[in-house]
Structure formats: structure tokens, C-alpha cells
């Protein structure tokens, strides 16, 4: 599954790079999204695989802090990119005549840069806040990665409760802010689609949003369960399970969803593979 995640996202990146018909803002954002998913997977999954195969499961303080920083950076960059992709669909459907002006190469590069900057700021902020705390007692993390909620349970001191609230507020605010803007984009998109007179036109227009919507539901569904679910007697085990599913399956499902639900990308992948393995037919 780890190899499929890497190969699937690399295949999408390679296809977009080689197919000139896919050199549009939407596929540029998809290419950057694949990069963020590869980096997120590389930051978390190898350590998990090592721990699964090893009897001595340990991680250094620096490695733990680095893992938390990179997982938050790439995870929230992913969220910001999904928000930008929603904005791209909004401009394409609601303002088609101004699309080339509003989504120029320069503007797209600026939006992508802001996504990476935003993810880095969230990652750095959360990591500095958490590792500023004092950890005492048990040093055993009840998780397969250096997950923020598991680390906060090991911290001691008067400020632990307030820091926990701050971290949760930062994480939830960033996630829900992106989700709200995506929802707002689709409110205008749906309104624009309903004004299209033909059923075929409405279906064709909405089909350009299906893969993005599916990824949004998967990404925010798991993220919301992890950060917003109510605590219970088995909350630690449930949280570990949901985080594992989110970490492993979300990057795994993304290339499948985009390649199956996007006709242009699917045809591009077929041409790319055919060109690679059957070059004499071209």
C-alpha cells in the first residue's frame, strides 16, 4: 500500500508533466497535491513500518519533533491545496470568461506558495508549542507516530491544559476555515450549475468537481473525527485507529479517485503508459 501510494502519485505527476493538454491550473494544483501526499507519506509511514517489523520501538526527541513538524506541514498544505482547488472550480464555473485572467500562471504559483507557507506556519507553531512543554513520568507514546494528542497526555505542568486547548483550536480553526471556504465555493458552483438549462450541460459541469469533492469528504471526514470526536473510555485506541486510517488510506485513495473519476487524467495516464511501454506504436 505504501509503494502503491508513492507510485500512484508519481504516475499522476509524470502524466501531468508529459501531457501538454493537462498543463492547466486544475492539474497544476493536482500535481502539487500529489507532491504533498508523497512527502506526508514519506514523513510518517517508513517509521511506522520499521516499528511494525522491530521489537525495539523507539524514536529520538529530535526525530519525534521533526516527524510532527513535517506531518503537520504536509497535512495542512494538503488542506490548503484542497481549498485552492475549490476556488479554481468556482472561478472556472462561475466566471469562465475571466478564468485565464484570475488563474494565470503567476497567480497559480502565488497561491501554491501561500499553501506551502501556511502549512509550514501551522507545523512550526504546533511543534514549538508542544515541545515547549515539560514531559515527565512515562516516555511511552501510545501511538505509532509522534501524534500531538498522545504527546500532550505525557506532558505535565500547570500550562498543559491551556496548551492543549490552544493546539486543538489552531488545528480545528485551520481545518474548519478551509472547509468553510470550500463549502462557500460549492454554494456558488451549485447555484451556477442550476442555472444551466440542459441536463447534459449540468451533468458535464458538475462532473469536473466530483473527484475534488470526494477527496474533500475523505480528507475532512477522517480529520474531523480525529480532532472533533467526543472522548470516551476507548478514545485513545479509537484515536490511534482513526489516525492510522487517515495517514495510510487518504494518500492511498487519492490517486485512485482522481484517476478513475477524471476522464482527461485517465486518458492521459493510458497514453503515458502506452508511450512508455509500447514506444514503437507512436
CSV table of N, CA, C and O in Angstrom, one decimal, residues 155-274:
chain,number,residue,atom,x,y,z
A,155,UNK,N,2.6,15.2,28.9
A,155,UNK,CA,3.2,16.5,29.5
A,155,UNK,C,2.6,16.7,30.9
A,155,UNK,O,1.6,16.2,31.3
A,156,UNK,N,3.4,17.4,31.6
A,156,UNK,CA,3.0,17.8,33.0
A,156,UNK,C,3.2,19.3,33.2
A,156,UNK,O,4.0,19.9,32.5
A,157,UNK,N,2.6,19.8,34.2
A,157,UNK,CA,2.7,21.2,34.5
A,157,UNK,C,1.4,21.9,34.4
A,157,UNK,O,0.4,21.4,33.8
A,158,UNK,N,1.4,23.2,35.0
A,158,UNK,CA,0.1,23.9,35.0
A,158,UNK,C,-0.4,24.3,33.6
A,158,UNK,O,-1.6,24.5,33.4
A,159,UNK,N,0.6,24.6,32.7
A,159,UNK,CA,0.2,25.1,31.4
A,159,UNK,C,-0.3,24.0,30.4
A,159,UNK,O,-0.7,24.4,29.3
A,160,UNK,N,-0.2,22.8,30.8
A,160,UNK,CA,-0.6,21.7,29.9
A,160,UNK,C,-2.0,21.8,29.4
A,160,UNK,O,-2.2,21.7,28.2
A,161,UNK,N,-2.9,22.1,30.3
A,161,UNK,CA,-4.3,22.1,29.8
A,161,UNK,C,-4.6,23.3,28.9
A,161,UNK,O,-5.2,23.1,27.8
A,162,UNK,N,-4.0,24.5,29.2
A,162,UNK,CA,-4.2,25.6,28.3
A,162,UNK,C,-3.5,25.4,26.9
A,162,UNK,O,-4.0,25.8,25.9
A,163,UNK,N,-2.3,24.7,26.9
A,163,UNK,CA,-1.6,24.5,25.7
A,163,UNK,C,-2.4,23.5,24.8
A,163,UNK,O,-2.5,23.6,23.6
A,164,UNK,N,-3.0,22.5,25.5
A,164,UNK,CA,-3.8,21.5,24.8
A,164,UNK,C,-5.0,22.2,24.1
A,164,UNK,O,-5.3,21.9,22.9
A,165,UNK,N,-5.6,23.2,24.8
A,165,UNK,CA,-6.7,23.9,24.2
A,165,UNK,C,-6.2,24.7,23.0
A,165,UNK,O,-6.9,24.8,21.9
A,166,UNK,N,-5.1,25.4,23.1
A,166,UNK,CA,-4.5,26.2,22.1
A,166,UNK,C,-4.2,25.4,20.8
A,166,UNK,O,-4.6,25.8,19.7
A,167,UNK,N,-3.6,24.2,21.0
A,167,UNK,CA,-3.2,23.4,19.9
A,167,UNK,C,-4.5,22.9,19.2
A,167,UNK,O,-4.6,22.9,17.9
A,168,UNK,N,-5.5,22.5,19.9
A,168,UNK,CA,-6.7,22.0,19.3
A,168,UNK,C,-7.4,23.1,18.6
A,168,UNK,O,-7.9,22.9,17.4
A,169,UNK,N,-7.4,24.3,19.1
A,169,UNK,CA,-8.0,25.5,18.5
A,169,UNK,C,-7.3,25.8,17.2
A,169,UNK,O,-7.9,26.1,16.2
A,170,UNK,N,-6.0,25.8,17.2
A,170,UNK,CA,-5.2,26.1,16.0
A,170,UNK,C,-5.5,25.0,14.9
A,170,UNK,O,-5.8,25.4,13.7
A,171,UNK,N,-5.5,23.8,15.3
A,171,UNK,CA,-5.8,22.7,14.3
A,171,UNK,C,-7.2,22.8,13.7
A,171,UNK,O,-7.4,22.7,12.5
A,172,UNK,N,-8.1,22.9,14.6
A,172,UNK,CA,-9.6,22.9,14.2
A,172,UNK,C,-9.9,24.2,13.4
A,172,UNK,O,-10.6,24.1,12.4
A,173,UNK,N,-9.3,25.3,13.8
A,173,UNK,CA,-9.6,26.6,13.1
A,173,UNK,C,-9.1,26.5,11.7
A,173,UNK,O,-9.8,26.9,10.8
A,174,UNK,N,-7.9,26.0,11.5
A,174,UNK,CA,-7.3,25.9,10.2
A,174,UNK,C,-8.1,24.9,9.3
A,174,UNK,O,-8.4,25.2,8.2
A,175,UNK,N,-8.5,23.8,9.9
A,175,UNK,CA,-9.3,22.8,9.1
A,175,UNK,C,-10.6,23.3,8.8
A,175,UNK,O,-11.1,23.3,7.6
A,176,UNK,N,-11.3,23.9,9.8
A,176,UNK,CA,-12.7,24.3,9.6
A,176,UNK,C,-12.7,25.6,8.7
A,176,UNK,O,-13.7,25.8,7.9
A,177,UNK,N,-11.7,26.4,8.8
A,177,UNK,CA,-11.6,27.6,7.9
A,177,UNK,C,-11.5,27.2,6.4
A,177,UNK,O,-12.2,27.7,5.6
A,178,UNK,N,-10.7,26.2,6.2
A,178,UNK,CA,-10.5,25.7,4.8
A,178,UNK,C,-11.8,25.1,4.3
A,178,UNK,O,-12.3,25.3,3.2
A,179,UNK,N,-12.4,24.3,5.2
A,179,UNK,CA,-13.7,23.6,4.9
A,179,UNK,C,-14.8,24.6,4.6
A,179,UNK,O,-15.6,24.4,3.7
A,180,UNK,N,-14.9,25.6,5.4
A,180,UNK,CA,-15.9,26.6,5.2
A,180,UNK,C,-15.8,27.3,3.8
A,180,UNK,O,-16.7,27.5,3.1
A,181,UNK,N,-14.5,27.6,3.4
A,181,UNK,CA,-14.3,28.3,2.1
A,181,UNK,C,-14.6,27.3,1.0
A,181,UNK,O,-15.1,27.8,-0.1
A,182,UNK,N,-14.3,26.1,1.2
A,182,UNK,CA,-14.6,25.1,0.1
A,182,UNK,C,-16.2,25.0,0.0
A,182,UNK,O,-16.7,24.9,-1.1
A,183,UNK,N,-16.8,24.9,1.2
A,183,UNK,CA,-18.3,24.9,1.2
A,183,UNK,C,-18.9,26.1,0.5
A,183,UNK,O,-19.8,26.0,-0.3
A,184,UNK,N,-18.3,27.3,0.8
A,184,UNK,CA,-18.8,28.5,0.2
A,184,UNK,C,-18.6,28.5,-1.3
A,184,UNK,O,-19.5,28.9,-2.1
A,185,UNK,N,-17.5,28.0,-1.8
A,185,UNK,CA,-17.2,27.9,-3.2
A,185,UNK,C,-18.3,27.0,-3.9
A,185,UNK,O,-18.8,27.4,-5.0
A,186,UNK,N,-18.6,25.9,-3.3
A,186,UNK,CA,-19.6,25.0,-3.9
A,186,UNK,C,-21.0,25.5,-3.8
A,186,UNK,O,-21.9,25.1,-4.6
A,187,UNK,N,-21.3,26.4,-2.8
A,187,UNK,CA,-22.6,27.0,-2.8
A,187,UNK,C,-22.8,27.8,-4.1
A,187,UNK,O,-23.9,27.7,-4.8
A,188,UNK,N,-21.8,28.6,-4.5
A,188,UNK,CA,-21.9,29.4,-5.7
A,188,UNK,C,-21.8,28.5,-7.0
A,188,UNK,O,-22.5,28.8,-8.0
A,189,UNK,N,-21.0,27.4,-6.9
A,189,UNK,CA,-20.9,26.5,-8.0
A,189,UNK,C,-22.3,25.8,-8.3
A,189,UNK,O,-22.7,25.7,-9.4
A,190,UNK,N,-22.9,25.3,-7.2
A,190,UNK,CA,-24.2,24.7,-7.4
A,190,UNK,C,-25.2,25.6,-7.9
A,190,UNK,O,-26.0,25.3,-8.8
A,191,UNK,N,-25.2,26.9,-7.4
A,191,UNK,CA,-26.1,27.9,-7.9
A,191,UNK,C,-25.9,28.1,-9.4
A,191,UNK,O,-26.9,28.3,-10.2
A,192,UNK,N,-24.6,28.2,-9.8
A,192,UNK,CA,-24.3,28.4,-11.3
A,192,UNK,C,-24.7,27.2,-12.1
A,192,UNK,O,-25.3,27.4,-13.2
A,193,UNK,N,-24.5,26.0,-11.6
A,193,UNK,CA,-24.9,24.8,-12.3
A,193,UNK,C,-26.4,24.7,-12.5
A,193,UNK,O,-26.9,24.3,-13.6
A,194,UNK,N,-27.2,25.1,-11.5
A,194,UNK,CA,-28.6,25.0,-11.6
A,194,UNK,C,-29.2,26.0,-12.6
A,194,UNK,O,-30.3,25.8,-13.1
A,195,UNK,N,-28.4,27.0,-13.0
A,195,UNK,CA,-28.9,28.0,-14.0
A,195,UNK,C,-28.6,27.5,-15.4
A,195,UNK,O,-29.1,28.1,-16.4
A,196,UNK,N,-27.9,26.4,-15.6
A,196,UNK,CA,-27.6,25.8,-16.9
A,196,UNK,C,-28.9,25.1,-17.4
A,196,UNK,O,-29.4,24.3,-16.7
A,197,UNK,N,-29.4,25.5,-18.6
A,197,UNK,CA,-30.7,25.0,-19.0
A,197,UNK,C,-30.7,23.5,-19.3
A,197,UNK,O,-31.7,22.8,-19.0
A,198,UNK,N,-29.7,22.9,-19.8
A,198,UNK,CA,-29.7,21.5,-20.3
A,198,UNK,C,-29.2,20.6,-19.1
A,198,UNK,O,-28.3,20.9,-18.4
A,199,UNK,N,-29.9,19.4,-19.1
A,199,UNK,CA,-29.5,18.4,-18.1
A,199,UNK,C,-28.1,17.9,-18.4
A,199,UNK,O,-27.2,17.7,-17.5
A,200,UNK,N,-27.8,17.7,-19.7
A,200,UNK,CA,-26.4,17.2,-20.1
A,200,UNK,C,-25.3,18.3,-19.7
A,200,UNK,O,-24.3,17.9,-19.2
A,201,UNK,N,-25.7,19.5,-19.9
A,201,UNK,CA,-24.7,20.6,-19.5
A,201,UNK,C,-24.4,20.6,-18.0
A,201,UNK,O,-23.3,20.8,-17.6
A,202,UNK,N,-25.5,20.5,-17.2
A,202,UNK,CA,-25.4,20.4,-15.8
A,202,UNK,C,-24.5,19.3,-15.3
A,202,UNK,O,-23.6,19.4,-14.5
A,203,UNK,N,-24.8,18.1,-15.9
A,203,UNK,CA,-24.1,16.9,-15.5
A,203,UNK,C,-22.6,17.0,-15.9
A,203,UNK,O,-21.7,16.6,-15.1
A,204,UNK,N,-22.3,17.5,-17.1
A,204,UNK,CA,-20.9,17.7,-17.6
A,204,UNK,C,-20.2,18.6,-16.7
A,204,UNK,O,-19.0,18.4,-16.4
A,205,UNK,N,-20.8,19.7,-16.3
A,205,UNK,CA,-20.1,20.7,-15.5
A,205,UNK,C,-19.8,20.2,-14.1
A,205,UNK,O,-18.7,20.4,-13.6
A,206,UNK,N,-20.8,19.5,-13.5
A,206,UNK,CA,-20.7,19.0,-12.2
A,206,UNK,C,-19.6,17.9,-12.1
A,206,UNK,O,-18.9,17.7,-11.1
A,207,UNK,N,-19.5,17.1,-13.2
A,207,UNK,CA,-18.6,16.0,-13.3
A,207,UNK,C,-17.1,16.5,-13.1
A,207,UNK,O,-16.2,15.7,-12.6
A,208,UNK,N,-16.8,17.7,-13.4
A,208,UNK,CA,-15.5,18.3,-13.2
A,208,UNK,C,-15.1,18.5,-11.7
A,208,UNK,O,-14.0,18.7,-11.4
A,209,UNK,N,-16.2,18.4,-10.9
A,209,UNK,CA,-16.0,18.7,-9.5
A,209,UNK,C,-16.0,17.4,-8.6
A,209,UNK,O,-15.7,17.4,-7.4
A,210,UNK,N,-16.4,16.3,-9.2
A,210,UNK,CA,-16.7,15.1,-8.4
A,210,UNK,C,-15.5,14.5,-7.7
A,210,UNK,O,-15.5,14.2,-6.5
A,211,UNK,N,-14.3,14.4,-8.4
A,211,UNK,CA,-13.1,13.9,-7.8
A,211,UNK,C,-12.6,14.8,-6.7
A,211,UNK,O,-12.2,14.3,-5.6
A,212,UNK,N,-12.7,16.1,-6.9
A,212,UNK,CA,-12.3,17.0,-5.8
A,212,UNK,C,-13.2,16.9,-4.6
A,212,UNK,O,-12.7,16.8,-3.4
A,213,UNK,N,-14.5,16.8,-4.8
A,213,UNK,CA,-15.5,16.7,-3.7
A,213,UNK,C,-15.2,15.4,-2.9
A,213,UNK,O,-15.3,15.4,-1.7
A,214,UNK,N,-14.9,14.3,-3.7
A,214,UNK,CA,-14.7,13.0,-3.0
A,214,UNK,C,-13.5,13.1,-2.1
A,214,UNK,O,-13.5,12.6,-0.9
A,215,UNK,N,-12.4,13.7,-2.6
A,215,UNK,CA,-11.2,13.8,-1.8
A,215,UNK,C,-11.5,14.7,-0.5
A,215,UNK,O,-11.0,14.4,0.6
A,216,UNK,N,-12.2,15.8,-0.7
A,216,UNK,CA,-12.6,16.6,0.4
A,216,UNK,C,-13.3,15.9,1.5
A,216,UNK,O,-13.0,16.0,2.7
A,217,UNK,N,-14.3,15.1,1.1
A,217,UNK,CA,-15.1,14.3,2.0
A,217,UNK,C,-14.2,13.3,2.8
A,217,UNK,O,-14.3,13.2,4.0
A,218,UNK,N,-13.3,12.6,2.1
A,218,UNK,CA,-12.4,11.6,2.7
A,218,UNK,C,-11.5,12.3,3.7
A,218,UNK,O,-11.3,11.9,4.8
A,219,UNK,N,-10.8,13.4,3.2
A,219,UNK,CA,-9.8,14.1,4.0
A,219,UNK,C,-10.4,14.7,5.2
A,219,UNK,O,-9.9,14.5,6.4
A,220,UNK,N,-11.5,15.5,5.1
A,220,UNK,CA,-12.1,16.2,6.2
A,220,UNK,C,-12.9,15.3,7.1
A,220,UNK,O,-13.1,15.6,8.2
A,221,UNK,N,-13.4,14.2,6.5
A,221,UNK,CA,-14.2,13.3,7.3
A,221,UNK,C,-13.3,12.6,8.4
A,221,UNK,O,-13.6,12.7,9.6
A,222,UNK,N,-12.1,12.1,8.0
A,222,UNK,CA,-11.2,11.5,8.9
A,222,UNK,C,-10.6,12.5,9.9
A,222,UNK,O,-10.5,12.3,11.1
A,223,UNK,N,-10.2,13.7,9.3
A,223,UNK,CA,-9.6,14.7,10.2
A,223,UNK,C,-10.6,15.2,11.2
A,223,UNK,O,-10.2,15.5,12.4
A,224,UNK,N,-11.9,15.4,10.9
A,224,UNK,CA,-12.9,15.9,11.8
A,224,UNK,C,-13.1,14.8,12.9
A,224,UNK,O,-13.3,15.2,14.1
A,225,UNK,N,-13.1,13.6,12.5
A,225,UNK,CA,-13.3,12.5,13.5
A,225,UNK,C,-12.2,12.5,14.6
A,225,UNK,O,-12.4,12.4,15.8
A,226,UNK,N,-10.9,12.7,14.0
A,226,UNK,CA,-9.8,12.7,14.9
A,226,UNK,C,-9.8,13.9,15.9
A,226,UNK,O,-9.5,13.7,17.1
A,227,UNK,N,-10.1,15.1,15.4
A,227,UNK,CA,-10.0,16.3,16.3
A,227,UNK,C,-11.3,16.7,17.0
A,227,UNK,O,-11.2,17.4,18.0
A,228,UNK,N,-12.4,16.3,16.4
A,228,UNK,CA,-13.7,16.8,17.0
A,228,UNK,C,-14.5,15.7,17.7
A,228,UNK,O,-15.5,16.0,18.3
A,229,UNK,N,-14.1,14.5,17.7
A,229,UNK,CA,-14.9,13.4,18.3
A,229,UNK,C,-14.9,13.6,19.8
A,229,UNK,O,-13.9,14.1,20.4
A,230,UNK,N,-16.0,13.1,20.4
A,230,UNK,CA,-16.1,13.2,21.9
A,230,UNK,C,-15.2,12.1,22.5
A,230,UNK,O,-15.0,11.0,22.0
A,231,UNK,N,-14.7,12.4,23.7
A,231,UNK,CA,-13.8,11.5,24.4
A,231,UNK,C,-14.7,10.4,25.1
A,231,UNK,O,-15.8,10.6,25.6
A,232,UNK,N,-14.1,9.2,25.0
A,232,UNK,CA,-14.8,8.1,25.7
A,232,UNK,C,-13.8,7.2,26.4
A,232,UNK,O,-12.6,7.4,26.4
A,233,UNK,N,-14.2,6.0,26.9
A,233,UNK,CA,-13.3,5.1,27.6
A,233,UNK,C,-12.3,4.5,26.7
A,233,UNK,O,-11.2,4.1,27.1
A,234,UNK,N,-12.6,4.4,25.4
A,234,UNK,CA,-11.6,3.8,24.5
A,234,UNK,C,-11.1,4.9,23.5
A,234,UNK,O,-10.8,4.6,22.4
A,235,UNK,N,-11.1,6.2,23.9
A,235,UNK,CA,-10.8,7.3,23.0
A,235,UNK,C,-9.4,7.2,22.5
A,235,UNK,O,-9.1,7.5,21.3
A,236,UNK,N,-8.4,6.7,23.3
A,236,UNK,CA,-7.0,6.6,22.8
A,236,UNK,C,-6.9,5.6,21.7
A,236,UNK,O,-6.3,5.8,20.7
A,237,UNK,N,-7.5,4.4,21.9
A,237,UNK,CA,-7.4,3.3,20.9
A,237,UNK,C,-8.1,3.7,19.7
A,237,UNK,O,-7.7,3.5,18.6
A,238,UNK,N,-9.3,4.4,19.8
A,238,UNK,CA,-10.1,4.8,18.7
A,238,UNK,C,-9.3,5.9,17.9
A,238,UNK,O,-9.3,5.9,16.7
A,239,UNK,N,-8.7,6.8,18.6
A,239,UNK,CA,-8.0,7.9,18.0
A,239,UNK,C,-6.8,7.4,17.2
A,239,UNK,O,-6.5,7.8,16.1
A,240,UNK,N,-6.1,6.4,17.8
A,240,UNK,CA,-4.9,5.7,17.1
A,240,UNK,C,-5.4,5.1,15.8
A,240,UNK,O,-4.8,5.2,14.8
A,241,UNK,N,-6.5,4.3,15.9
A,241,UNK,CA,-7.0,3.6,14.8
A,241,UNK,C,-7.4,4.6,13.7
A,241,UNK,O,-7.1,4.4,12.5
A,242,UNK,N,-8.2,5.7,14.0
A,242,UNK,CA,-8.6,6.7,13.0
A,242,UNK,C,-7.4,7.4,12.4
A,242,UNK,O,-7.4,7.7,11.2
A,243,UNK,N,-6.4,7.7,13.2
A,243,UNK,CA,-5.2,8.4,12.7
A,243,UNK,C,-4.5,7.5,11.7
A,243,UNK,O,-3.9,8.0,10.7
A,244,UNK,N,-4.4,6.2,12.1
A,244,UNK,CA,-3.8,5.3,11.2
A,244,UNK,C,-4.5,5.2,9.8
A,244,UNK,O,-3.8,5.2,8.8
A,245,UNK,N,-5.8,5.1,9.9
A,245,UNK,CA,-6.6,5.1,8.6
A,245,UNK,C,-6.4,6.3,7.8
A,245,UNK,O,-6.2,6.3,6.6
A,246,UNK,N,-6.4,7.5,8.5
A,246,UNK,CA,-6.2,8.8,7.9
A,246,UNK,C,-4.8,8.9,7.2
A,246,UNK,O,-4.7,9.3,6.1
A,247,UNK,N,-3.8,8.4,8.0
A,247,UNK,CA,-2.4,8.6,7.5
A,247,UNK,C,-2.1,7.7,6.3
A,247,UNK,O,-1.5,8.0,5.4
A,248,UNK,N,-2.7,6.4,6.4
A,248,UNK,CA,-2.4,5.4,5.3
A,248,UNK,C,-3.3,5.5,4.2
A,248,UNK,O,-2.9,5.5,3.0
A,249,UNK,N,-4.6,5.6,4.4
A,249,UNK,CA,-5.6,5.4,3.4
A,249,UNK,C,-5.9,6.6,2.6
A,249,UNK,O,-6.2,6.5,1.4
A,250,UNK,N,-5.8,7.8,3.2
A,250,UNK,CA,-6.1,9.0,2.4
A,250,UNK,C,-5.1,9.2,1.3
A,250,UNK,O,-5.6,9.4,0.1
A,251,UNK,N,-3.8,9.2,1.5
A,251,UNK,CA,-2.9,9.3,0.3
A,251,UNK,C,-3.0,8.1,-0.6
A,251,UNK,O,-2.8,8.2,-1.8
A,252,UNK,N,-3.4,6.9,-0.1
A,252,UNK,CA,-3.6,5.7,-0.9
A,252,UNK,C,-4.8,5.9,-1.9
A,252,UNK,O,-4.8,5.5,-3.0
A,253,UNK,N,-5.9,6.5,-1.3
A,253,UNK,CA,-7.1,6.6,-2.1
A,253,UNK,C,-7.1,7.7,-3.2
A,253,UNK,O,-7.8,7.7,-4.2
A,254,UNK,N,-6.3,8.8,-2.9
A,254,UNK,CA,-6.3,10.0,-3.7
A,254,UNK,C,-6.0,9.7,-5.2
A,254,UNK,O,-6.8,10.1,-6.1
A,255,UNK,N,-4.9,9.0,-5.5
A,255,UNK,CA,-4.6,8.7,-6.9
A,255,UNK,C,-5.7,7.8,-7.6
A,255,UNK,O,-6.0,8.0,-8.8
A,256,UNK,N,-6.3,6.9,-6.8
A,256,UNK,CA,-7.3,6.1,-7.3
A,256,UNK,C,-8.6,6.9,-7.7
A,256,UNK,O,-9.1,6.8,-8.8
A,257,UNK,N,-9.0,7.8,-6.8
A,257,UNK,CA,-10.2,8.6,-7.0
A,257,UNK,C,-10.0,9.5,-8.2
A,257,UNK,O,-10.8,9.6,-9.1
A,258,UNK,N,-8.8,10.2,-8.3
A,258,UNK,CA,-8.6,11.2,-9.3
A,258,UNK,C,-8.4,10.5,-10.7
A,258,UNK,O,-8.9,11.0,-11.7
A,259,UNK,N,-7.8,9.3,-10.7
A,259,UNK,CA,-7.6,8.6,-12.0
A,259,UNK,C,-8.9,8.0,-12.5
A,259,UNK,O,-9.1,7.9,-13.7
A,260,UNK,N,-9.7,7.5,-11.6
A,260,UNK,CA,-11.0,6.9,-12.0
A,260,UNK,C,-12.1,7.9,-12.3
A,260,UNK,O,-12.9,7.7,-13.2
A,261,UNK,N,-12.1,9.0,-11.6
A,261,UNK,CA,-13.2,9.9,-11.7
A,261,UNK,C,-12.9,11.1,-12.7
A,261,UNK,O,-13.9,11.8,-13.1
A,262,UNK,N,-11.7,11.2,-13.2
A,262,UNK,CA,-11.3,12.3,-14.1
A,262,UNK,C,-11.0,11.7,-15.4
A,262,UNK,O,-10.0,11.0,-15.6
A,263,UNK,N,-11.8,11.9,-16.4
A,263,UNK,CA,-11.7,11.3,-17.7
A,263,UNK,C,-10.4,11.8,-18.4
A,263,UNK,O,-9.7,11.0,-19.0
A,264,UNK,N,-10.1,13.1,-18.4
A,264,UNK,CA,-8.9,13.6,-19.0
A,264,UNK,C,-7.7,13.0,-18.4
A,264,UNK,O,-6.7,12.6,-19.2
A,265,UNK,N,-7.6,12.9,-17.1
A,265,UNK,CA,-6.4,12.3,-16.5
A,265,UNK,C,-6.3,10.9,-16.7
A,265,UNK,O,-5.2,10.4,-17.0
A,266,UNK,N,-7.4,10.2,-16.7
A,266,UNK,CA,-7.4,8.7,-17.0
A,266,UNK,C,-6.9,8.4,-18.4
A,266,UNK,O,-6.1,7.6,-18.6
A,267,UNK,N,-7.4,9.2,-19.4
A,267,UNK,CA,-6.9,9.0,-20.8
A,267,UNK,C,-5.4,9.4,-20.9
A,267,UNK,O,-4.6,8.8,-21.6
A,268,UNK,N,-5.0,10.4,-20.1
A,268,UNK,CA,-3.6,10.9,-20.1
A,268,UNK,C,-2.7,9.8,-19.6
A,268,UNK,O,-1.6,9.5,-20.1
A,269,UNK,N,-3.1,9.1,-18.5
A,269,UNK,CA,-2.4,8.0,-17.9
A,269,UNK,C,-2.2,6.9,-18.9
A,269,UNK,O,-1.1,6.3,-19.0
A,270,UNK,N,-3.3,6.5,-19.6
A,270,UNK,CA,-3.3,5.5,-20.5
A,270,UNK,C,-2.3,5.8,-21.6
A,270,UNK,O,-1.5,4.9,-22.0
A,271,UNK,N,-2.3,7.0,-22.2
A,271,UNK,CA,-1.4,7.4,-23.2
A,271,UNK,C,0.0,7.4,-22.7
A,271,UNK,O,1.0,6.9,-23.4
A,272,UNK,N,0.2,7.8,-21.5
A,272,UNK,CA,1.6,7.9,-20.9
A,272,UNK,C,2.2,6.5,-20.8
A,272,UNK,O,3.3,6.2,-21.1
A,273,UNK,N,1.3,5.6,-20.2
A,273,UNK,CA,1.8,4.2,-20.0
A,273,UNK,C,2.1,3.5,-21.4
A,273,UNK,O,3.0,2.8,-21.5
A,274,UNK,N,1.2,3.8,-22.3
A,274,UNK,CA,1.3,3.2,-23.7
A,274,UNK,C,2.6,3.7,-24.3
A,274,UNK,O,3.3,2.9,-25.0
